């Protein structure tokens, strides 16, 4: 009994932090320098006491964290511990009963990341990042979503790259060596699929109860979210170590080394949960979630309980294999430019003007260009 009370208190305090965090995010119209005359004006940007490289790295990370926050908030509204969507939440809970708490906490973490990085930039006299002018997309109209809230990201037409699944199971390949990896869910990597209910139509056939009745279409949406969570957080897992190698100031390095591993903690959690996505075919669009433990899947490349990074080649084939985050090469497939491309390929920015991608790419190029001491 006491335990329950404590848990619920903890939830309340995290909830209130989230609201506060949201308010701070909404009121943070402090990026006046980012888009002078509606165009990126990075040459004129202030980097304060930071090196230009450190400021560029932090600014790109702030932008990515703002984007992550936007997408996690959409998941949180429908599948977090708040009221949300009972049907979508029940389908997510097939992957793990604690999914609503994890979704809520991941959201809170991303809010704290961008808020901290922007505050740090300001403390050094450097310009922070604000992407509010690009909050133009209409989000989910399903019950539970903040229907009128404009979004930066689109979670309703996703093409999810699920090769992170096999990348972390390979003992012989590493993307930093140019290797490529099979898709865990081939169907998700082509076509466009919702990861949240778009309207209440996507919840048709859901019957609450113990156990609830969850139609395959609704479960497919939750399964898509489950693999998308892993895709997003494996990106952060590689991005921070990739960019850390270009940092100059020890305190900025400390920021990257302290935030980056929380992305990895998220990734590890989502990696584990995605493996619980039930095998099914979405009758509305034919999307197949195969049984990853059975033929032609299965084995070391797919087995669902192999969630720790298998040792693989690193730096040079002459060294013994080692369990590592991969990729981590500066400017490589886990770097800033590659992250923007991966997010765009994912469908997150469908509906955004080209200018949005141009702004992100400019920020990314500056970050990838940063070199220690520059
Ligand atoms: Fe983050």
Tab-separated table of C-alpha atoms and ligand atoms in Angstrom:
chain	number	residue	atom	x	y	z
A	1	UNK	CA	0.000	0.000	0.000
A	2	UNK	CA	2.718	2.401	1.056
A	3	UNK	CA	4.656	1.488	-2.035
A	4	UNK	CA	1.723	2.401	-4.249
A	5	UNK	CA	1.383	5.772	-2.562
A	6	UNK	CA	5.066	6.488	-3.079
A	7	UNK	CA	4.889	5.499	-6.703
A	8	UNK	CA	1.945	7.723	-7.316
A	9	UNK	CA	3.666	10.655	-5.611
A	10	UNK	CA	6.687	10.162	-7.789
A	11	UNK	CA	4.484	10.103	-10.856
A	12	UNK	CA	2.811	13.317	-9.812
A	13	UNK	CA	6.078	15.142	-9.375
A	14	UNK	CA	7.352	13.927	-12.732
A	15	UNK	CA	4.079	15.004	-14.305
A	16	UNK	CA	4.324	18.488	-12.876
A	17	UNK	CA	7.924	18.740	-14.081
A	18	UNK	CA	6.746	17.767	-17.524
A	19	UNK	CA	4.117	20.511	-17.537
A	20	UNK	CA	6.674	23.014	-16.317
A	21	UNK	CA	9.113	21.782	-18.922
A	22	UNK	CA	6.520	22.190	-21.628
A	23	UNK	CA	5.792	25.717	-20.506
A	24	UNK	CA	9.465	26.577	-20.558
A	25	UNK	CA	9.774	25.071	-24.038
A	26	UNK	CA	6.784	27.028	-25.291
A	27	UNK	CA	7.943	30.313	-23.855
A	28	UNK	CA	11.516	29.889	-25.003
A	29	UNK	CA	11.359	32.372	-27.847
A	30	UNK	CA	14.993	33.247	-27.398
A	31	UNK	CA	16.503	32.158	-30.651
A	32	UNK	CA	16.271	35.528	-32.338
A	33	UNK	CA	19.614	35.121	-34.051
A	34	UNK	CA	18.934	31.758	-35.616
A	35	UNK	CA	16.862	32.912	-38.517
A	36	UNK	CA	17.647	36.484	-39.408
A	37	UNK	CA	15.328	37.552	-42.275
A	38	UNK	CA	13.954	34.023	-42.378
A	39	UNK	CA	17.274	32.647	-43.595
A	40	UNK	CA	19.996	30.911	-41.683
A	41	UNK	CA	22.653	33.422	-40.750
A	42	UNK	CA	25.195	31.299	-39.042
A	43	UNK	CA	28.162	33.443	-39.922
A	44	UNK	CA	26.678	36.205	-37.833
A	45	UNK	CA	25.699	33.987	-34.971
A	46	UNK	CA	27.170	34.597	-31.602
A	47	UNK	CA	29.124	31.759	-30.083
A	48	UNK	CA	29.952	33.727	-26.938
A	49	UNK	CA	32.823	32.334	-24.901
A	50	UNK	CA	32.556	29.001	-26.679
A	51	UNK	CA	34.637	28.014	-29.672
A	52	UNK	CA	32.637	28.147	-32.889
A	53	UNK	CA	32.854	24.366	-33.053
A	54	UNK	CA	31.549	23.799	-29.539
A	55	UNK	CA	28.685	26.231	-30.122
A	56	UNK	CA	27.815	24.481	-33.389
A	57	UNK	CA	27.780	21.066	-31.748
A	58	UNK	CA	25.612	22.220	-28.862
A	59	UNK	CA	23.263	24.052	-31.200
A	60	UNK	CA	22.749	21.019	-33.388
A	61	UNK	CA	22.119	18.868	-30.335
A	62	UNK	CA	19.591	21.426	-29.067
A	63	UNK	CA	17.789	21.241	-32.428
A	64	UNK	CA	17.721	17.439	-32.380
A	65	UNK	CA	16.501	17.413	-28.784
A	66	UNK	CA	13.711	19.861	-29.703
A	67	UNK	CA	12.700	17.521	-32.528
A	68	UNK	CA	12.863	14.501	-30.231
A	69	UNK	CA	10.776	16.377	-27.671
A	70	UNK	CA	8.142	17.169	-30.271
A	71	UNK	CA	7.736	13.564	-31.321
A	72	UNK	CA	7.875	12.165	-27.816
A	73	UNK	CA	5.212	14.639	-26.700
A	74	UNK	CA	2.901	13.232	-29.363
A	75	UNK	CA	3.541	9.694	-28.156
A	76	UNK	CA	3.118	10.846	-24.578
A	77	UNK	CA	-0.243	12.515	-25.154
A	78	UNK	CA	-1.709	9.286	-26.527
A	79	UNK	CA	0.319	6.570	-24.794
A	80	UNK	CA	1.926	8.148	-21.719
A	81	UNK	CA	0.743	7.979	-18.132
A	82	UNK	CA	-1.733	10.812	-18.617
A	83	UNK	CA	-5.291	10.229	-19.814
A	84	UNK	CA	-4.264	9.528	-23.379
A	85	UNK	CA	-5.912	6.964	-25.604
A	86	UNK	CA	-7.026	3.821	-23.706
A	87	UNK	CA	-6.932	1.684	-26.861
A	88	UNK	CA	-3.476	2.802	-28.017
A	89	UNK	CA	-2.151	2.546	-24.456
A	90	UNK	CA	-3.492	-1.004	-24.133
A	91	UNK	CA	-1.829	-1.970	-27.425
A	92	UNK	CA	1.488	-0.465	-26.275
A	93	UNK	CA	1.165	-2.368	-23.011
A	94	UNK	CA	1.230	-5.631	-24.957
A	95	UNK	CA	4.934	-4.794	-25.430
A	96	UNK	CA	5.337	-4.051	-21.715
A	97	UNK	CA	2.856	-2.994	-19.022
A	98	UNK	CA	5.228	-0.162	-18.066
A	99	UNK	CA	5.252	1.398	-21.553
A	100	UNK	CA	3.212	4.470	-20.476
A	101	UNK	CA	5.733	5.286	-17.729
A	102	UNK	CA	8.710	4.765	-20.035
A	103	UNK	CA	7.150	6.950	-22.737
A	104	UNK	CA	6.449	9.679	-20.210
A	105	UNK	CA	9.966	9.564	-18.805
A	106	UNK	CA	11.637	9.541	-22.221
A	107	UNK	CA	9.589	12.651	-23.059
A	108	UNK	CA	10.648	14.386	-19.868
A	109	UNK	CA	14.289	13.520	-20.526
A	110	UNK	CA	14.232	15.081	-24.009
A	111	UNK	CA	12.617	18.256	-22.679
A	112	UNK	CA	15.359	18.490	-20.074
A	113	UNK	CA	18.041	17.925	-22.723
A	114	UNK	CA	17.056	20.777	-25.034
A	115	UNK	CA	16.204	23.087	-22.147
A	116	UNK	CA	19.591	22.496	-20.521
A	117	UNK	CA	21.623	22.807	-23.717
A	118	UNK	CA	19.862	26.039	-24.709
A	119	UNK	CA	20.330	27.463	-21.198
A	120	UNK	CA	24.016	26.549	-21.337
A	121	UNK	CA	24.426	28.259	-24.720
A	122	UNK	CA	22.784	31.404	-23.337
A	123	UNK	CA	24.989	31.299	-20.218
A	124	UNK	CA	28.015	31.485	-22.526
A	125	UNK	CA	26.594	34.379	-24.527
A	126	UNK	CA	25.841	32.106	-27.489
A	127	UNK	CA	22.605	31.925	-29.446
A	128	UNK	CA	20.230	29.118	-28.477
A	129	UNK	CA	17.985	27.263	-30.915
A	130	UNK	CA	14.289	27.820	-31.406
A	131	UNK	CA	12.317	25.990	-34.084
A	132	UNK	CA	8.884	27.357	-33.151
A	133	UNK	CA	8.328	28.961	-36.550
A	134	UNK	CA	8.239	25.448	-38.023
A	135	UNK	CA	5.498	24.192	-35.720
A	136	UNK	CA	2.963	23.967	-38.512
A	137	UNK	CA	1.957	20.305	-38.876
A	138	UNK	CA	-1.403	19.000	-37.786
A	139	UNK	CA	-1.035	16.052	-35.451
A	140	UNK	CA	-3.330	13.215	-34.475
A	141	UNK	CA	-7.056	13.935	-34.282
A	142	UNK	CA	-7.682	10.853	-32.146
A	143	UNK	CA	-9.172	11.217	-28.682
A	144	UNK	CA	-6.404	11.979	-26.185
A	145	UNK	CA	-4.210	14.043	-28.527
A	146	UNK	CA	-3.978	17.814	-28.254
A	147	UNK	CA	-5.734	18.169	-31.585
A	148	UNK	CA	-5.078	21.868	-32.133
A	149	UNK	CA	-1.421	21.796	-31.197
A	150	UNK	CA	0.895	22.313	-34.189
A	151	UNK	CA	3.799	19.898	-34.533
A	152	UNK	CA	7.332	19.827	-35.878
A	153	UNK	CA	7.215	16.128	-36.692
A	154	UNK	CA	4.838	13.763	-38.450
A	155	UNK	CA	4.299	10.363	-36.799
A	156	UNK	CA	1.593	9.220	-39.175
A	157	UNK	CA	3.548	8.394	-42.357
A	158	UNK	CA	6.662	6.696	-41.060
A	159	UNK	CA	9.109	4.523	-42.960
A	160	UNK	CA	11.068	2.979	-40.120
A	161	UNK	CA	14.634	1.777	-40.669
A	162	UNK	CA	14.801	-1.310	-38.438
A	163	UNK	CA	18.368	-2.298	-39.361
A	164	UNK	CA	19.588	-1.157	-35.930
A	165	UNK	CA	18.180	-4.452	-34.756
A	166	UNK	CA	20.590	-6.573	-36.803
A	167	UNK	CA	23.441	-4.020	-36.557
A	168	UNK	CA	23.694	-4.549	-32.804
A	169	UNK	CA	23.522	-8.322	-33.209
A	170	UNK	CA	26.316	-8.585	-35.774
A	171	UNK	CA	29.673	-9.925	-34.588
A	172	UNK	CA	31.468	-9.283	-37.881
A	173	UNK	CA	30.174	-5.979	-39.243
A	174	UNK	CA	30.301	-2.314	-38.285
A	175	UNK	CA	28.703	0.597	-40.193
A	176	UNK	CA	31.930	2.579	-39.719
A	177	UNK	CA	33.549	0.006	-42.039
A	178	UNK	CA	30.833	0.628	-44.647
A	179	UNK	CA	28.838	-2.449	-43.712
A	180	UNK	CA	25.067	-2.589	-44.185
A	181	UNK	CA	22.500	-4.537	-42.211
A	182	UNK	CA	19.289	-6.447	-42.841
A	183	UNK	CA	15.930	-5.066	-41.744
A	184	UNK	CA	14.289	-6.739	-38.773
A	185	UNK	CA	10.834	-5.711	-40.046
A	186	UNK	CA	11.276	-5.440	-43.817
A	187	UNK	CA	7.718	-4.172	-44.351
A	188	UNK	CA	8.254	-1.177	-42.069
A	189	UNK	CA	11.289	-0.017	-44.030
A	190	UNK	CA	9.228	0.645	-47.164
A	191	UNK	CA	5.843	2.326	-47.409
A	192	UNK	CA	4.320	4.736	-44.925
A	193	UNK	CA	2.752	3.696	-41.635
A	194	UNK	CA	1.233	5.451	-38.633
A	195	UNK	CA	2.917	5.024	-35.248
A	196	UNK	CA	0.050	6.761	-33.465
A	197	UNK	CA	-3.695	6.541	-34.103
A	198	UNK	CA	-4.499	9.238	-36.675
A	199	UNK	CA	-8.178	9.437	-35.742
A	200	UNK	CA	-10.515	7.319	-33.640
A	201	UNK	CA	-11.056	5.194	-36.755
A	202	UNK	CA	-7.688	3.585	-36.049
A	203	UNK	CA	-9.090	2.351	-32.721
A	204	UNK	CA	-12.115	0.629	-34.232
A	205	UNK	CA	-12.785	-2.743	-32.670
A	206	UNK	CA	-10.951	-2.020	-29.446
A	207	UNK	CA	-12.839	-3.316	-26.414
A	208	UNK	CA	-11.490	-2.463	-22.955
A	209	UNK	CA	-11.406	-5.265	-20.417
A	210	UNK	CA	-9.146	-7.886	-18.872
A	211	UNK	CA	-7.750	-8.789	-21.267
A	212	UNK	CA	-8.784	-6.054	-23.694
A	213	UNK	CA	-9.658	-6.834	-27.314
A	214	UNK	CA	-6.998	-5.235	-29.505
A	215	UNK	CA	-7.572	-5.412	-33.275
A	216	UNK	CA	-4.515	-6.239	-35.389
A	217	UNK	CA	-4.533	-2.802	-37.058
A	218	UNK	CA	-4.295	-1.042	-33.701
A	219	UNK	CA	-1.618	-3.480	-32.502
A	220	UNK	CA	0.349	-2.859	-35.710
A	221	UNK	CA	0.338	0.879	-34.926
A	222	UNK	CA	1.703	0.166	-31.444
A	223	UNK	CA	4.263	-2.274	-32.869
A	224	UNK	CA	5.377	0.424	-35.335
A	225	UNK	CA	5.825	2.819	-32.415
A	226	UNK	CA	7.799	0.164	-30.561
A	227	UNK	CA	10.331	-0.131	-33.386
A	228	UNK	CA	10.311	3.616	-33.993
A	229	UNK	CA	11.279	4.271	-30.361
A	230	UNK	CA	14.376	2.112	-30.901
A	231	UNK	CA	15.187	3.846	-34.181
A	232	UNK	CA	15.065	7.320	-32.623
A	233	UNK	CA	17.114	6.502	-29.562
A	234	UNK	CA	19.797	4.478	-31.339
A	235	UNK	CA	20.332	7.691	-33.330
A	236	UNK	CA	21.091	9.671	-30.177
A	237	UNK	CA	23.229	6.790	-28.965
A	238	UNK	CA	25.584	7.246	-31.936
A	239	UNK	CA	25.227	11.013	-32.370
A	240	UNK	CA	26.660	12.044	-29.001
A	241	UNK	CA	29.881	9.992	-29.200
A	242	UNK	CA	30.314	10.988	-32.861
A	243	UNK	CA	30.115	14.691	-32.027
A	244	UNK	CA	32.010	14.440	-28.732
A	245	UNK	CA	35.199	13.765	-30.681
A	246	UNK	CA	35.024	17.272	-32.158
A	247	UNK	CA	34.528	19.093	-28.855
A	248	UNK	CA	37.198	21.463	-27.513
A	249	UNK	CA	36.224	22.616	-24.027
A	250	UNK	CA	36.282	19.961	-21.258
A	251	UNK	CA	32.971	21.211	-19.852
A	252	UNK	CA	31.240	20.856	-23.227
A	253	UNK	CA	32.739	17.374	-23.492
A	254	UNK	CA	31.313	16.633	-20.056
A	255	UNK	CA	27.858	17.720	-21.263
A	256	UNK	CA	28.016	15.376	-24.249
A	257	UNK	CA	29.417	12.495	-22.206
A	258	UNK	CA	26.714	12.958	-19.582
A	259	UNK	CA	23.678	13.351	-21.830
A	260	UNK	CA	24.675	10.859	-24.546
A	261	UNK	CA	24.515	7.731	-22.375
A	262	UNK	CA	20.952	8.585	-21.315
A	263	UNK	CA	20.013	8.210	-24.980
A	264	UNK	CA	21.671	4.796	-24.805
A	265	UNK	CA	19.644	3.919	-21.713
A	266	UNK	CA	16.504	4.821	-23.646
A	267	UNK	CA	17.663	2.758	-26.628
A	268	UNK	CA	18.379	-0.292	-24.502
A	269	UNK	CA	14.910	-0.122	-22.987
A	270	UNK	CA	13.199	0.240	-26.349
A	271	UNK	CA	15.344	-2.473	-27.883
A	272	UNK	CA	14.052	-4.852	-25.237
A	273	UNK	CA	10.407	-3.805	-25.623
A	274	UNK	CA	10.363	-3.960	-29.432
A	275	UNK	CA	11.181	-7.651	-29.180
A	276	UNK	CA	7.808	-8.174	-27.480
A	277	UNK	CA	5.831	-6.825	-30.465
A	278	UNK	CA	3.483	-9.666	-31.399
A	279	UNK	CA	3.746	-11.236	-34.844
A	280	UNK	CA	0.782	-10.153	-36.977
A	281	UNK	CA	-0.381	-8.736	-40.293
A	282	UNK	CA	-2.218	-5.415	-40.400
A	283	UNK	CA	-5.366	-6.237	-42.401
A	284	UNK	CA	-5.711	-2.623	-43.588
A	285	UNK	CA	-2.348	-2.335	-45.354
A	286	UNK	CA	-0.638	-5.754	-45.282
A	287	UNK	CA	2.201	-4.677	-42.964
A	288	UNK	CA	3.779	-7.831	-41.526
A	289	UNK	CA	5.452	-8.125	-38.153
A	290	UNK	CA	7.202	-11.482	-38.351
A	291	UNK	CA	8.123	-13.794	-35.489
A	292	UNK	CA	11.770	-12.759	-35.064
A	293	UNK	CA	12.603	-15.952	-33.194
A	294	UNK	CA	11.461	-18.270	-35.985
A	295	UNK	CA	12.749	-19.177	-39.473
A	296	UNK	CA	13.568	-17.451	-41.824
A	297	UNK	CA	14.385	-14.982	-39.045
A	298	UNK	CA	15.747	-16.238	-35.713
A	299	UNK	CA	19.344	-17.006	-34.818
A	300	UNK	CA	21.924	-14.470	-33.714
A	301	UNK	CA	20.783	-11.813	-36.168
A	302	UNK	CA	17.218	-11.642	-34.911
A	303	UNK	CA	16.735	-13.518	-31.593
A	304	UNK	CA	14.685	-11.172	-29.437
A	305	UNK	CA	16.534	-11.588	-26.136
A	306	UNK	CA	19.928	-10.614	-27.609
A	307	UNK	CA	19.562	-6.992	-26.562
A	308	UNK	CA	23.133	-6.297	-25.448
A	309	UNK	CA	25.570	-5.110	-28.151
A	310	UNK	CA	27.342	-8.152	-29.576
A	311	UNK	CA	31.116	-7.665	-29.747
A	312	UNK	CA	32.141	-6.622	-33.260
A	313	UNK	CA	35.031	-5.131	-35.232
A	314	UNK	CA	36.181	-1.656	-34.170
A	315	UNK	CA	38.862	0.744	-35.509
A	316	UNK	CA	40.784	-2.032	-37.268
A	317	UNK	CA	40.179	-5.663	-38.038
A	318	UNK	CA	43.525	-6.466	-36.429
A	319	UNK	CA	42.017	-5.839	-32.978
A	320	UNK	CA	39.857	-8.355	-31.141
A	321	UNK	CA	36.090	-7.783	-31.455
A	322	UNK	CA	34.582	-5.564	-28.772
A	323	UNK	CA	31.102	-4.667	-27.521
A	324	UNK	CA	30.595	-1.052	-28.570
A	325	UNK	CA	28.187	1.622	-29.681
A	326	UNK	CA	28.264	1.772	-33.488
A	327	UNK	CA	28.591	3.849	-35.600
A	328	UNK	CA	30.721	6.507	-33.869
A	329	UNK	CA	32.958	7.827	-36.638
A	330	UNK	CA	32.981	11.653	-36.653
A	331	UNK	CA	30.905	12.849	-39.604
A	332	UNK	CA	29.991	9.239	-40.353
A	333	UNK	CA	26.653	7.459	-40.562
A	334	UNK	CA	25.882	8.392	-36.950
A	335	UNK	CA	26.989	12.010	-37.292
A	336	UNK	CA	24.905	15.169	-37.527
A	337	UNK	CA	24.285	15.310	-41.296
A	338	UNK	CA	23.484	11.592	-41.346
A	339	UNK	CA	21.066	12.036	-38.454
A	340	UNK	CA	19.105	14.711	-40.317
A	341	UNK	CA	18.969	12.476	-43.395
A	342	UNK	CA	17.855	9.486	-41.332
A	343	UNK	CA	15.089	11.524	-39.689
A	344	UNK	CA	13.954	12.863	-43.076
A	345	UNK	CA	14.017	9.361	-44.623
A	346	UNK	CA	11.962	8.222	-41.633
A	347	UNK	CA	9.143	10.511	-42.774
A	348	UNK	CA	9.272	12.663	-39.648
A	349	UNK	CA	9.343	15.877	-41.681
A	350	UNK	CA	6.665	15.059	-44.262
A	351	UNK	CA	4.670	18.264	-44.683
A	352	UNK	CA	7.504	20.569	-43.616
A	353	UNK	CA	8.801	23.172	-46.100
A	354	UNK	CA	12.223	22.612	-47.671
A	355	UNK	CA	13.476	25.521	-45.604
A	356	UNK	CA	13.121	23.446	-42.456
A	357	UNK	CA	15.435	20.769	-43.813
A	358	UNK	CA	17.823	23.474	-45.022
A	359	UNK	CA	18.040	24.955	-41.525
A	360	UNK	CA	18.641	21.545	-39.975
A	361	UNK	CA	21.255	20.661	-42.578
A	362	UNK	CA	23.104	23.922	-41.995
A	363	UNK	CA	23.191	23.255	-38.273
A	364	UNK	CA	24.302	19.677	-38.955
A	365	UNK	CA	27.102	20.645	-41.326
A	366	UNK	CA	28.481	23.135	-38.811
A	367	UNK	CA	28.406	20.460	-36.099
A	368	UNK	CA	30.088	17.777	-38.222
A	369	UNK	CA	32.749	20.296	-39.259
A	370	UNK	CA	33.744	21.053	-35.662
A	371	UNK	CA	37.193	19.813	-34.776
A	372	UNK	CA	38.869	19.682	-31.387
A	373	UNK	CA	40.623	22.986	-30.854
A	374	UNK	CA	38.705	24.883	-33.550
B	1	LIG	FE1	17.742	13.489	-25.797
